[in-house]
């Protein structure tokens, strides 16, 4: 059975420091003490993880108010601590949505000063990634959308997004950008809701080779789409550069539940698609973006991470042990009812 110490079948896992959190929600305050970064860092290997996902300001606090030199100095210290743990930085993402200048979106804000700030901040993010030895920038376009359609010129907004992407690609000739689509929340409608939108935008950029995607399970489900098909689309284009595996119970707020906990069959299909495409061999990591339940006590508030990883590895075993001959027979006979039952029996442990 897969455990933290057991085989990972060639897969490597990552999570972000925000995935160990104080349990606040929109209706109540924090319920667990803050775990300081140094302690979180020590938990990575213990929980079976190899990679750290960062926002720029997870790595360097108050990045806007510091000089470029200071930012790089602090990033270098963080990088050293990470390497000291035998870990690597998988991604760095500019966190534009917590700053007052990003209220109306950063890249697509109507105020040109905000747009300029967003691009400058994204360049700082790239500088931080460079110091951390990471070439992958993730863009979750949180507030790049509208509550009210008439509030922005949507066609123009896509040009602004391209301006920002092109400025980032120009700032550093080696970095790659993975767009993380999400259809809504915090906005009523976001401009890049699916991987199709993300990759199309990348193709319109000045260097399409360096723009790809990160697919989060919950985000695909919120768009009413099947996460495994979203992943397959990106994989077919050679553009699935990371994933945020988690789960989501229907069309409601973004839940970030433990992977497979709400939709086991869909989780199996995501794992199947990754496995069949040789995702592990591409060098990309299996990122998780999961939240602990608010009810969870502090001492067990990392279980959601270990559990998601375990469910992923158990599903790898299930994918590998599914009888390919039986599968082929049902497919050849076009007996998809038979195929479905075979899958269900397999998942139920027959
Ligand atoms: C929001 C998300 C984000 C991104 C993160 C990294 C806070 O729904 O999924 O998590 O994953 O910002 O890009
Ligand atoms: Mg995410």
XYZ file of C-alpha atoms and ligand atoms in Angstrom:
364
model
C 0.000 0.000 0.000
C 1.273 3.485 -0.755
C 2.448 5.417 2.258
C 4.672 8.441 2.829
C 7.605 6.025 2.843
C 6.332 3.753 0.050
C 6.628 4.001 -3.730
C 5.366 7.124 -5.426
C 5.446 5.450 -8.857
C 7.663 8.235 -10.207
C 5.326 11.055 -9.150
C 6.506 14.029 -7.132
C 4.165 16.143 -5.050
C 3.898 19.789 -4.037
C 1.702 22.102 -2.006
C 1.710 25.759 -1.003
C 2.125 27.220 2.481
C -1.449 28.530 2.273
C -2.645 24.910 2.368
C -1.750 24.807 6.072
C -3.994 27.519 7.409
C -5.904 28.922 10.367
C -9.364 27.824 9.245
C -11.030 31.223 8.875
C -13.980 31.367 6.480
C -16.208 34.254 5.313
C -18.459 33.651 8.332
C -15.983 33.255 11.150
C -12.507 34.047 12.390
C -9.481 31.792 12.616
C -9.849 28.602 14.657
C -6.255 27.338 14.666
C -2.985 29.056 15.556
C -0.751 30.245 12.728
C 1.943 27.741 11.812
C 5.076 29.745 11.048
C 6.872 29.176 7.769
C 9.903 27.472 9.360
C 7.601 24.833 10.861
C 5.676 24.354 7.624
C 8.944 23.832 5.776
C 9.850 20.968 8.104
C 6.520 19.284 7.381
C 7.022 18.922 3.619
C 9.259 15.856 3.560
C 7.503 14.320 6.543
C 4.238 14.416 4.651
C 5.892 12.964 1.520
C 6.227 16.159 -0.534
C 9.096 17.328 -2.751
C 8.042 20.734 -4.011
C 6.949 24.081 -2.641
C 4.380 26.220 -4.404
C 4.801 29.892 -3.625
C 3.117 33.197 -4.081
C 5.715 35.938 -4.484
C 4.820 37.292 -1.045
C 4.898 33.856 0.585
C 8.608 33.912 -0.265
C 9.250 37.606 0.414
C 6.778 39.488 2.631
C 5.652 42.966 1.547
C 7.439 42.610 -1.726
C 6.138 45.972 -3.030
C 7.748 48.043 -0.296
C 11.254 46.558 -0.625
C 14.092 47.364 -2.991
C 14.957 44.872 -5.714
C 18.190 44.076 -3.897
C 16.434 43.446 -0.584
C 13.839 41.220 -2.287
C 16.564 39.113 -3.890
C 18.483 38.852 -0.623
C 15.431 37.583 1.260
C 14.507 35.212 -1.563
C 18.036 33.792 -1.514
C 17.674 32.980 2.205
C 14.362 31.237 1.589
C 15.880 29.300 -1.312
C 18.736 28.113 0.858
C 16.369 26.839 3.544
C 14.315 25.008 0.907
C 17.335 23.311 -0.637
C 18.509 22.453 2.889
C 15.344 20.385 3.277
C 15.990 18.610 -0.024
C 13.017 20.412 -1.585
C 12.588 22.518 -4.690
C 10.352 25.427 -5.604
C 7.818 24.272 -8.173
C 5.986 27.503 -8.977
C 5.838 31.160 -7.990
C 2.629 33.158 -8.526
C 2.164 36.928 -8.269
C -0.475 37.554 -5.583
C -2.188 40.597 -7.055
C -5.580 40.089 -5.476
C -4.737 41.041 -1.892
C -3.400 44.506 -2.713
C -5.645 47.586 -2.867
C -4.222 48.341 -6.328
C -5.647 45.026 -7.524
C -9.237 45.673 -6.383
C -10.526 46.053 -9.946
C -8.209 43.303 -11.171
C -4.528 44.009 -11.759
C -3.852 43.462 -15.442
C -7.380 44.364 -16.563
C -8.098 47.221 -14.139
C -9.648 50.275 -15.687
C -7.071 52.454 -13.911
C -3.821 52.498 -15.940
C -1.793 52.997 -12.742
C -3.113 49.705 -11.387
C -2.294 47.906 -14.625
C 1.225 49.266 -14.536
C 1.644 48.198 -10.906
C 0.392 44.681 -11.720
C 2.988 44.251 -14.461
C 5.811 45.611 -12.315
C 4.784 43.337 -9.453
C 4.736 40.354 -11.842
C 8.290 41.174 -12.911
C 9.350 41.175 -9.248
C 7.675 37.788 -8.957
C 9.818 36.519 -11.836
C 12.949 37.905 -10.164
C 12.025 36.002 -6.996
C 11.427 32.805 -8.980
C 14.853 33.191 -10.579
C 16.582 33.451 -7.229
C 14.625 30.399 -6.060
C 15.770 28.379 -9.078
C 12.230 28.087 -10.452
C 11.260 28.758 -14.078
C 7.489 28.365 -13.767
C 5.241 31.354 -13.034
C 1.587 30.586 -12.314
C -1.081 33.122 -13.134
C -4.316 32.605 -11.281
C -6.223 35.583 -12.693
C -8.247 36.145 -9.558
C -9.890 39.540 -10.089
C -9.403 39.701 -13.862
C -13.082 39.729 -14.664
C -16.196 41.618 -13.643
C -19.119 41.662 -11.228
C -20.960 43.773 -13.786
C -20.359 43.079 -17.468
C -20.642 46.752 -18.433
C -17.855 47.679 -16.009
C -15.056 46.773 -18.411
C -14.447 46.486 -22.127
C -14.066 42.707 -22.266
C -12.333 42.609 -25.650
C -9.864 45.250 -24.477
C -9.364 43.298 -21.233
C -7.958 40.371 -23.183
C -5.495 42.713 -24.872
C -4.436 43.918 -21.427
C -3.927 40.310 -20.332
C -1.745 39.773 -23.392
C 0.208 42.964 -22.654
C 0.949 41.600 -19.180
C 1.912 38.135 -20.421
C 4.149 39.599 -23.129
C 5.817 41.932 -20.635
C 6.582 38.931 -18.397
C 7.906 36.837 -21.282
C 10.136 39.741 -22.299
C 11.379 40.392 -18.764
C 12.938 36.944 -18.650
C 13.596 34.861 -21.758
C 13.597 31.559 -19.873
C 10.557 31.650 -17.654
C 7.399 29.787 -18.561
C 3.920 30.916 -17.621
C 1.198 28.468 -16.585
C -2.249 30.043 -16.534
C -4.572 28.578 -13.877
C -8.113 29.036 -15.197
C -11.120 29.501 -12.926
C -14.585 30.619 -14.040
C -15.694 32.629 -11.002
C -14.901 33.555 -7.391
C -13.943 36.099 -6.330
C -15.451 37.616 -9.500
C -18.918 36.888 -10.838
C -17.274 36.022 -14.165
C -13.535 35.653 -14.779
C -12.004 36.267 -18.191
C -10.045 33.005 -18.415
C -12.524 30.373 -17.226
C -11.194 27.216 -18.893
C -7.961 25.711 -20.156
C -9.179 26.333 -23.709
C -9.244 30.071 -23.013
C -5.857 29.886 -21.302
C -4.119 28.075 -24.134
C -5.740 30.260 -26.787
C -4.455 33.335 -24.983
C -1.016 31.735 -24.833
C -1.108 31.155 -28.603
C -1.790 34.878 -29.105
C 1.252 35.815 -27.017
C 4.671 36.720 -28.391
C 6.133 33.340 -27.388
C 3.451 30.626 -27.348
C 6.025 27.950 -26.501
C 6.411 29.457 -23.047
C 2.750 29.740 -22.118
C 0.868 26.721 -20.829
C -1.567 25.797 -18.111
C -2.167 24.559 -14.597
C -5.483 22.795 -14.109
C -7.244 22.744 -10.770
C -9.905 20.079 -10.270
C -12.314 22.346 -8.400
C -12.013 25.127 -10.967
C -12.900 22.771 -13.828
C -15.885 21.460 -11.857
C -17.039 25.026 -11.168
C -17.014 25.568 -14.944
C -19.266 22.517 -15.287
C -16.502 20.593 -17.038
C -14.854 17.265 -16.476
C -11.395 17.872 -14.959
C -9.868 14.833 -16.680
C -10.972 16.063 -20.114
C -9.592 19.521 -19.333
C -6.309 17.857 -18.396
C -6.353 15.669 -21.498
C -6.785 18.741 -23.708
C -3.729 20.406 -22.158
C -1.746 17.160 -22.251
C -2.493 16.700 -25.947
C -0.993 20.141 -26.526
C 2.038 19.434 -24.329
C 0.800 22.241 -22.097
C -0.090 20.667 -18.767
C 2.716 22.096 -16.691
C 1.139 21.559 -13.284
C -2.092 20.583 -11.599
C -3.940 21.568 -8.460
C -5.670 18.397 -7.459
C -8.506 18.765 -4.974
C -12.261 18.206 -5.030
C -15.522 20.059 -5.120
C -19.036 19.138 -4.136
C -21.142 20.615 -6.930
C -21.599 24.197 -8.050
C -20.948 26.281 -4.971
C -18.043 28.244 -3.482
C -14.572 26.894 -4.273
C -14.175 24.155 -1.677
C -10.677 22.730 -2.207
C -11.672 19.447 -0.563
C -9.256 16.522 -0.282
C -8.600 14.948 -3.686
C -11.147 12.281 -4.550
C -13.259 12.901 -1.462
C -16.360 14.116 -3.293
C -15.976 12.594 -6.763
C -13.956 9.402 -6.601
C -14.800 8.354 -10.148
C -13.710 11.713 -11.533
C -10.540 11.539 -9.434
C -9.781 8.121 -10.913
C -10.243 9.563 -14.388
C -7.861 12.446 -13.646
C -5.240 10.030 -12.380
C -5.850 7.772 -15.376
C -5.374 10.605 -17.847
C -2.154 11.745 -16.150
C -0.813 8.205 -15.955
C -1.620 7.358 -19.582
C 0.015 10.563 -20.820
C 3.222 9.864 -18.863
C 2.761 13.044 -16.828
C 5.355 12.026 -14.205
C 7.982 11.642 -16.917
C 7.449 15.211 -18.127
C 9.066 16.306 -14.859
C 5.935 18.198 -13.803
C 4.812 17.812 -10.204
C 1.461 16.738 -8.821
C 0.424 19.882 -7.021
C -2.315 19.850 -4.440
C -4.451 22.856 -3.553
C -6.493 21.573 -0.630
C -7.968 23.137 2.488
C -8.323 21.517 5.902
C -11.870 21.506 7.220
C -12.566 24.297 9.685
C -13.538 21.644 12.256
C -10.068 20.089 12.162
C -7.992 20.495 15.338
C -4.532 22.024 14.952
C -2.628 18.800 15.586
C -4.351 17.082 12.658
C -4.662 20.029 10.297
C -2.212 18.577 7.742
C -4.148 15.346 7.185
C -5.902 16.753 4.109
C -2.490 16.934 2.393
C -1.276 13.461 3.332
C -4.724 12.017 2.608
C -4.965 13.602 -0.845
C -1.531 12.290 -1.727
C -2.474 8.850 -0.465
C -5.710 8.802 -2.446
C -3.767 9.835 -5.565
C -1.274 6.979 -5.117
C -4.014 4.457 -4.368
C -5.697 5.527 -7.593
C -2.420 5.068 -9.492
C -2.454 1.485 -8.240
C -6.066 1.155 -9.368
C -5.250 2.533 -12.827
C -2.285 0.202 -13.209
C -4.169 -2.864 -12.012
C -7.263 -2.347 -14.155
C -7.406 -5.246 -16.605
C -6.505 -3.692 -19.975
C -7.718 -6.782 -21.866
C -11.154 -6.525 -20.326
C -11.189 -2.813 -21.065
C -10.298 -3.450 -24.710
C -12.915 -6.172 -25.109
C -15.685 -3.890 -23.874
C -14.453 -0.998 -26.023
C -14.171 -3.206 -29.116
C -17.683 -4.550 -28.540
C -18.935 -0.988 -27.937
C -20.373 -2.302 -24.679
C -19.867 0.798 -22.581
C -22.390 -0.380 -19.962
C -20.138 -3.389 -19.453
C -17.077 -1.171 -19.351
C -18.686 1.075 -16.754
C -19.550 -1.830 -14.491
C -16.032 -3.207 -14.806
C -14.657 0.184 -13.736
C -17.098 0.428 -10.833
C -16.361 -3.109 -9.627
C -12.662 -2.342 -9.833
C -13.044 0.876 -7.846
C -15.225 -0.865 -5.277
C -12.488 -3.397 -4.725
C -13.822 -6.533 -6.339
C -7.762 29.980 -5.992
C -6.543 29.185 -6.226
C -5.272 29.867 -5.838
C -4.103 29.527 -6.740
C -2.819 30.059 -6.177
C -1.604 29.706 -6.991
C -4.964 30.503 -3.570
O -8.907 29.293 -6.245
O -6.610 28.065 -6.643
O -4.989 29.486 -4.506
O -3.999 28.167 -6.931
O -2.920 31.424 -6.061
O -1.676 30.210 -8.233
Mg -5.318 26.538 -7.194
